[in-house]
Tab-separated table of C-alpha atoms and ligand atoms in Angstrom:
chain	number	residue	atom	x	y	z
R	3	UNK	CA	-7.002	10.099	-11.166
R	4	UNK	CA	-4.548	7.975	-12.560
R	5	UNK	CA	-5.173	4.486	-13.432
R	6	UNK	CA	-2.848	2.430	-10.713
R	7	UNK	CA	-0.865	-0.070	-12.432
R	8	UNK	CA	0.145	-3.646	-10.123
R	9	UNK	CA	2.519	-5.889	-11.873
R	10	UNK	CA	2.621	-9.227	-10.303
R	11	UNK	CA	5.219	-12.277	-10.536
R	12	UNK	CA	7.922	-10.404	-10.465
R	13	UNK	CA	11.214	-12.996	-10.030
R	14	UNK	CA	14.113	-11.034	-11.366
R	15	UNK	CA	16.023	-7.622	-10.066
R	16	UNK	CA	16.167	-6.209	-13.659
R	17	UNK	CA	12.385	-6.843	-14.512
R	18	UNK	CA	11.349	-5.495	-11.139
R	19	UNK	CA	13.768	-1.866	-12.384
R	20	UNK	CA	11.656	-2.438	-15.323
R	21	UNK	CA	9.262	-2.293	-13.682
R	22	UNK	CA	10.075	0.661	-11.447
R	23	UNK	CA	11.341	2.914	-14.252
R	24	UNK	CA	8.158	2.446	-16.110
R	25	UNK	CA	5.919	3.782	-13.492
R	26	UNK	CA	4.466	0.555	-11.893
R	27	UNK	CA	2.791	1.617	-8.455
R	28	UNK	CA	2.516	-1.618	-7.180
R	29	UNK	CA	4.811	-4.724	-7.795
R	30	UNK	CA	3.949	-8.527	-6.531
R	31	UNK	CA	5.331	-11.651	-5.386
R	32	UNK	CA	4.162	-15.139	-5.463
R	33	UNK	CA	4.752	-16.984	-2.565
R	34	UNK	CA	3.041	-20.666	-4.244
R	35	UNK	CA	5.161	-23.285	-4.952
R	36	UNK	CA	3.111	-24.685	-7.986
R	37	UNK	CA	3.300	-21.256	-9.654
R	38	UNK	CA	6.168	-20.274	-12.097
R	39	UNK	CA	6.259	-17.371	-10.462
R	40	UNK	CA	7.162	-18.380	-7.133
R	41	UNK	CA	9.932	-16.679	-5.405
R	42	UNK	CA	11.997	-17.802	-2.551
R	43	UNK	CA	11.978	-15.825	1.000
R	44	UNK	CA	15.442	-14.228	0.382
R	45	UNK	CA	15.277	-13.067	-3.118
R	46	UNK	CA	11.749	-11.699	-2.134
R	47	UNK	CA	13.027	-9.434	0.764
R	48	UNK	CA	16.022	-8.599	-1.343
R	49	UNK	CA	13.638	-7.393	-3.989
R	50	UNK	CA	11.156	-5.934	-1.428
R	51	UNK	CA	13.909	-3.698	-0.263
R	52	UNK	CA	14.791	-2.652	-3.476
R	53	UNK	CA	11.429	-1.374	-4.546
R	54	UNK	CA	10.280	0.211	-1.258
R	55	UNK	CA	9.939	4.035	-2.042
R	56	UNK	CA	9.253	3.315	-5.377
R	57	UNK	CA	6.415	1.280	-5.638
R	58	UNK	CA	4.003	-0.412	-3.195
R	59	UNK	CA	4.964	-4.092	-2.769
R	60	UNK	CA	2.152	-6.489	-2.259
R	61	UNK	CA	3.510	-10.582	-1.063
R	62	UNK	CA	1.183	-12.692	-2.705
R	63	UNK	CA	-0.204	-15.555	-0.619
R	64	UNK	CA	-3.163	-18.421	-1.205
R	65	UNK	CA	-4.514	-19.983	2.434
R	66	UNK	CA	-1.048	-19.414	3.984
R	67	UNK	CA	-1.541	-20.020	7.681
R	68	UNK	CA	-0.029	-17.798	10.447
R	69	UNK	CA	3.350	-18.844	9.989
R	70	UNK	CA	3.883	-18.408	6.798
R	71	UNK	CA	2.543	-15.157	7.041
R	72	UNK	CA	4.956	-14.085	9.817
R	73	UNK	CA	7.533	-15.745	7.689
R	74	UNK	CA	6.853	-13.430	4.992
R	75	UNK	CA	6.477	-10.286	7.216
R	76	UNK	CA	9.452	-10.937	9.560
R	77	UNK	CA	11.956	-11.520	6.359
R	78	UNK	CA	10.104	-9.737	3.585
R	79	UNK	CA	8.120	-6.680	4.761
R	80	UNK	CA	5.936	-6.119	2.031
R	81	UNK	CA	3.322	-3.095	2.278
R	82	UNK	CA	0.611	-5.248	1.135
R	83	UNK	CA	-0.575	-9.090	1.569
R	84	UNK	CA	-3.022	-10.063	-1.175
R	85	UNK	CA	-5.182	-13.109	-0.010
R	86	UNK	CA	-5.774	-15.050	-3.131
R	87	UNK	CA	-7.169	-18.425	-1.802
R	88	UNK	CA	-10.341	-19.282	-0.379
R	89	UNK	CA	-10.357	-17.043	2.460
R	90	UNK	CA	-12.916	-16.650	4.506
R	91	UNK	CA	-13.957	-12.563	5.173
R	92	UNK	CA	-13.186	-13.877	9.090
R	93	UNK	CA	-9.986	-15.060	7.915
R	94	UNK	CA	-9.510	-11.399	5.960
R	95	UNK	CA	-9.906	-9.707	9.396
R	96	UNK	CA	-7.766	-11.811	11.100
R	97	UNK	CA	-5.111	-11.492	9.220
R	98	UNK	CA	-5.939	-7.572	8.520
R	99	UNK	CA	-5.379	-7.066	12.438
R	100	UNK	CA	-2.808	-9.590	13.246
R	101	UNK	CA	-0.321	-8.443	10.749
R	102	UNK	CA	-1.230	-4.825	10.373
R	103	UNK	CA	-0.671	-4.672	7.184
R	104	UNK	CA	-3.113	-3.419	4.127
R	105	UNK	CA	-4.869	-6.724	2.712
R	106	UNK	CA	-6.151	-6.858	-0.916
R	107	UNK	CA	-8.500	-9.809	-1.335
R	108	UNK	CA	-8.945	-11.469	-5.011
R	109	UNK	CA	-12.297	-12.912	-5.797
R	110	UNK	CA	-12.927	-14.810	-8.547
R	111	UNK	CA	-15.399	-14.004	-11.314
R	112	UNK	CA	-17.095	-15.981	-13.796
R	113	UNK	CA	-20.402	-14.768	-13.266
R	114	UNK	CA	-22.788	-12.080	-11.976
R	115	UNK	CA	-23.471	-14.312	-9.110
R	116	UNK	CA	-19.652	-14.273	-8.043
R	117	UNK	CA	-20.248	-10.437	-7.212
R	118	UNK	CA	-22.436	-11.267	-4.412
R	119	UNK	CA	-19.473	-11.925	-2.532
R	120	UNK	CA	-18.143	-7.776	-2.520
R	121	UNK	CA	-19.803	-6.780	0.277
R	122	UNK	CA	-18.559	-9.271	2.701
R	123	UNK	CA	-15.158	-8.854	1.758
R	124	UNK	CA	-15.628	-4.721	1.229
R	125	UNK	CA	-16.229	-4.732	4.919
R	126	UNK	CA	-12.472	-6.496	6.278
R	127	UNK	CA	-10.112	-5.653	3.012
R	128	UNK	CA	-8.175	-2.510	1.999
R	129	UNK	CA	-8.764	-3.773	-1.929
R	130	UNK	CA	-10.744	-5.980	-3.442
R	131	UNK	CA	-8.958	-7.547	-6.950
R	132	UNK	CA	-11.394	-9.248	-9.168
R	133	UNK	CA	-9.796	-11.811	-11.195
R	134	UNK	CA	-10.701	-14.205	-13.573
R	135	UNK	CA	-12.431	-17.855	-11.401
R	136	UNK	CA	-9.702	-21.115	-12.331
R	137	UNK	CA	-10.846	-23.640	-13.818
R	138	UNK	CA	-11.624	-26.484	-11.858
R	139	UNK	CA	-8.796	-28.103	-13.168
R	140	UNK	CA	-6.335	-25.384	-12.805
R	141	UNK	CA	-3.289	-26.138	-10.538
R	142	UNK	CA	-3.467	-22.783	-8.981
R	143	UNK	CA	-5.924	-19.770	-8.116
R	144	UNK	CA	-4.201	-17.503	-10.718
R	145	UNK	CA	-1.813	-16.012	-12.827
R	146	UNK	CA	-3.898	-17.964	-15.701
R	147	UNK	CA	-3.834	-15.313	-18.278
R	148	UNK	CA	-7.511	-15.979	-18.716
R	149	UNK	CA	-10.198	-13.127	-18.930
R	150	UNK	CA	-13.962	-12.610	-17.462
R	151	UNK	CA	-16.606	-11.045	-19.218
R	152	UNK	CA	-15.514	-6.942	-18.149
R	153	UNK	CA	-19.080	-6.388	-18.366
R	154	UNK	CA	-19.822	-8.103	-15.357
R	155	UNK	CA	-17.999	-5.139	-13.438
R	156	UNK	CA	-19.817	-2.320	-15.633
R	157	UNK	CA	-21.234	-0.124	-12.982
R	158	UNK	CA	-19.985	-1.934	-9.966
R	159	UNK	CA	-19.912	-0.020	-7.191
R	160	UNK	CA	-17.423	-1.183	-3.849
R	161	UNK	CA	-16.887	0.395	-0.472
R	162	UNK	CA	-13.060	0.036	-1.294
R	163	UNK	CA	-10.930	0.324	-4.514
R	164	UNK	CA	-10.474	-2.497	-6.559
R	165	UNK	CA	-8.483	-3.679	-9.108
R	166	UNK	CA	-9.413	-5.434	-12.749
R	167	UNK	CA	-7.278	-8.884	-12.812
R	168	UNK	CA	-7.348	-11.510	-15.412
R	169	UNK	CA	-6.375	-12.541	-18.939
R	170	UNK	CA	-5.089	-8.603	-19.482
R	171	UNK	CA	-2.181	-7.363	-21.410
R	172	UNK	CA	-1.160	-4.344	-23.625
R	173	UNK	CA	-3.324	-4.708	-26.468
R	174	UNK	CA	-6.825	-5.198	-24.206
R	175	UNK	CA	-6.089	-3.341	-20.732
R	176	UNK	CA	-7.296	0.007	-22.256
R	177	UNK	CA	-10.797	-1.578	-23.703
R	178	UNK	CA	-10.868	-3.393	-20.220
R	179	UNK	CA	-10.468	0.084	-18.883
R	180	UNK	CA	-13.075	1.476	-20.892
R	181	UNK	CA	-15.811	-1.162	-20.065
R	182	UNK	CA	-14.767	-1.764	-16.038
R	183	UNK	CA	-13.852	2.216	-15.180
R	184	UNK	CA	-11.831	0.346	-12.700
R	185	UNK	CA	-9.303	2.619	-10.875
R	186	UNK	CA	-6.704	-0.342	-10.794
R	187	UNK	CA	-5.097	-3.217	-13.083
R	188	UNK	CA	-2.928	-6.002	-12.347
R	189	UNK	CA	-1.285	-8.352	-14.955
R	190	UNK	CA	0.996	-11.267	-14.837
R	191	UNK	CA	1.107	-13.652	-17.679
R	192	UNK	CA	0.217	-10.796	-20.557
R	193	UNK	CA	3.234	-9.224	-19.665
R	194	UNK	CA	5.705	-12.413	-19.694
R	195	UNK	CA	7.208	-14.021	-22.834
R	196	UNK	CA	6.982	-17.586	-21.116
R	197	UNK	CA	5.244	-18.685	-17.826
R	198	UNK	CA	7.363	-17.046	-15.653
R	199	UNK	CA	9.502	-15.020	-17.566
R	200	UNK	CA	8.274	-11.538	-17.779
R	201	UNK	CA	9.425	-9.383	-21.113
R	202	UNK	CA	10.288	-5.843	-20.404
R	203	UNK	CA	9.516	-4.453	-23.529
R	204	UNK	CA	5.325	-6.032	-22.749
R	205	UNK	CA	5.740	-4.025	-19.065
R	206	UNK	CA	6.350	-1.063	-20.446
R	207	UNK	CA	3.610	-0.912	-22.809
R	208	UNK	CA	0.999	-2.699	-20.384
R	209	UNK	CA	1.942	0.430	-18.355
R	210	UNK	CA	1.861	2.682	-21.008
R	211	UNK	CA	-1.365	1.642	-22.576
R	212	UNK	CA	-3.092	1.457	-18.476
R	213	UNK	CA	-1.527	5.115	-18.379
R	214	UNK	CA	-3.648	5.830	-22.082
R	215	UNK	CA	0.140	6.523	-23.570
R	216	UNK	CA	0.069	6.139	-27.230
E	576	LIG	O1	0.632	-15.489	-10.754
E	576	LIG	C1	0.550	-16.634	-10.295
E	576	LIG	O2	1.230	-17.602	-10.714
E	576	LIG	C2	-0.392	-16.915	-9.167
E	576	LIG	C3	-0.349	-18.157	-8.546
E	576	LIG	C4	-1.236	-18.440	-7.497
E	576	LIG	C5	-2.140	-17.484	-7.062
E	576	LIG	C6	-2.182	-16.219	-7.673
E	576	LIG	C7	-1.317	-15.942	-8.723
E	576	LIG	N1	-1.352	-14.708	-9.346
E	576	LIG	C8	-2.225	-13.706	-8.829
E	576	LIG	C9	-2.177	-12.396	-9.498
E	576	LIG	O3	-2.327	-11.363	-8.847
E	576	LIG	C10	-2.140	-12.359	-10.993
E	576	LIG	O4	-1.523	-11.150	-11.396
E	576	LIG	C11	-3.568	-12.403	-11.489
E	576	LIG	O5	-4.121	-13.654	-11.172
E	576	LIG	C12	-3.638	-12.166	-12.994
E	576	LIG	O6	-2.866	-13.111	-13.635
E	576	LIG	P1	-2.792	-13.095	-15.248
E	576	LIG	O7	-4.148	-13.509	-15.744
E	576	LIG	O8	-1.716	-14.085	-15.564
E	576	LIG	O9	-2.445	-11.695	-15.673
């Protein structure tokens, strides 16, 4: 089975085609106003509409409360939410049934210990994305370009699929794929030329080197 490829921060219409024409399954949106990713309602849904039937399109949120969501879902209609705050696995659910829409939780990992939060979250998410755990004095949850030890996930086993997160990029997503086995990866900064700015010609080979292209 393929390796399924998320590529996150997306801001611009020709990066997103990037994107798209590269073979990208899922593409993301930040919707957190400290990140240099963040993207406004309107371009969002613009861009949304634009990938749908092309790729699955996640909207990115971190301890949004119900309005926001709704916000997001009325205007943006994304196939996916991805929870990447401190939700609670009560707060999962609840926002699992209210919006009806697949949720992929991100859990941070630094340590062995920070597993022992899968099967709590297995039981109310659709994916679980393990990223790398921010620093405390990191001014948001992700999107850091920082890795974990891959290790940690050798031989992890989760009721749901999940995806590798953290730190990756073109030259180290295929060892990360050879340590974690994990059926997805997600990237942001490894495949931007600035915070922010992603560089098509790094998409295309993060995809091609997930994909085991030479
Ligand atoms: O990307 C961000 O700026 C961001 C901001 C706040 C919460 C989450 C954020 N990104 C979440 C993602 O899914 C990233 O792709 C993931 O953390 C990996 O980021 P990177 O290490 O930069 O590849």
């Amino acid at each position: 089975m393929s390796t399924i490829v998320k590529i996150c921060g997306l801001k611009t219409l020709d990066t997103l085609d990037t994107a798209l024409d590269a073979g990208a399954d899922m593409v993301g949106f930040v919707f957190f106003p400290k990140s240099p990713r963040n993207i406004g309602l309107a371009d969002a849904a613009r861009f949304i509409a634009h990938a749908s039937g092309h790729a699955e399109t996640v909207a990115l949120v971190v301890d949004a409360d119900d309005a926001s969501i709704a916000s997001i879902l009325d205007e943006a209609k994304p196939d996916w939410l991805q929870l990447h705050g401190s939700e609670t696995p009560e707060r999962v659910a609840e926002i699992r049934k209210s919006s009806g829409k697949r949720v992929m939780k991100a859990l941070p990992i630094a340590t062995a210990a920070d597993l022992a939060a899968i099967p709590a979250f297995e039981a109310v998410a659709d994916r679980l994305l393990f990223d790398a755990k921010p620093p405390k004095d990191a001014t948001r949850p992700g999107g850091l370009g920082v890795p974990f030890d891959w290790n940690l996930l050798h031989g992890v086993e989760t009721k749901v699929p999940f995806m590798l997160s953290g730190g990756l990029d073109p030259d180290n997503v295929a060892e990360a794929l050879r340590i974690t086995h994990a059926p997805g990866v997600d990237v942001s900064s490894g495949v931007e030329r600035a915070p922010g700015e992603k560089d098509p010609d790094r998409i295309r080979a993060f995809i091609r080197a997930a994909r085991g292209v030479t």
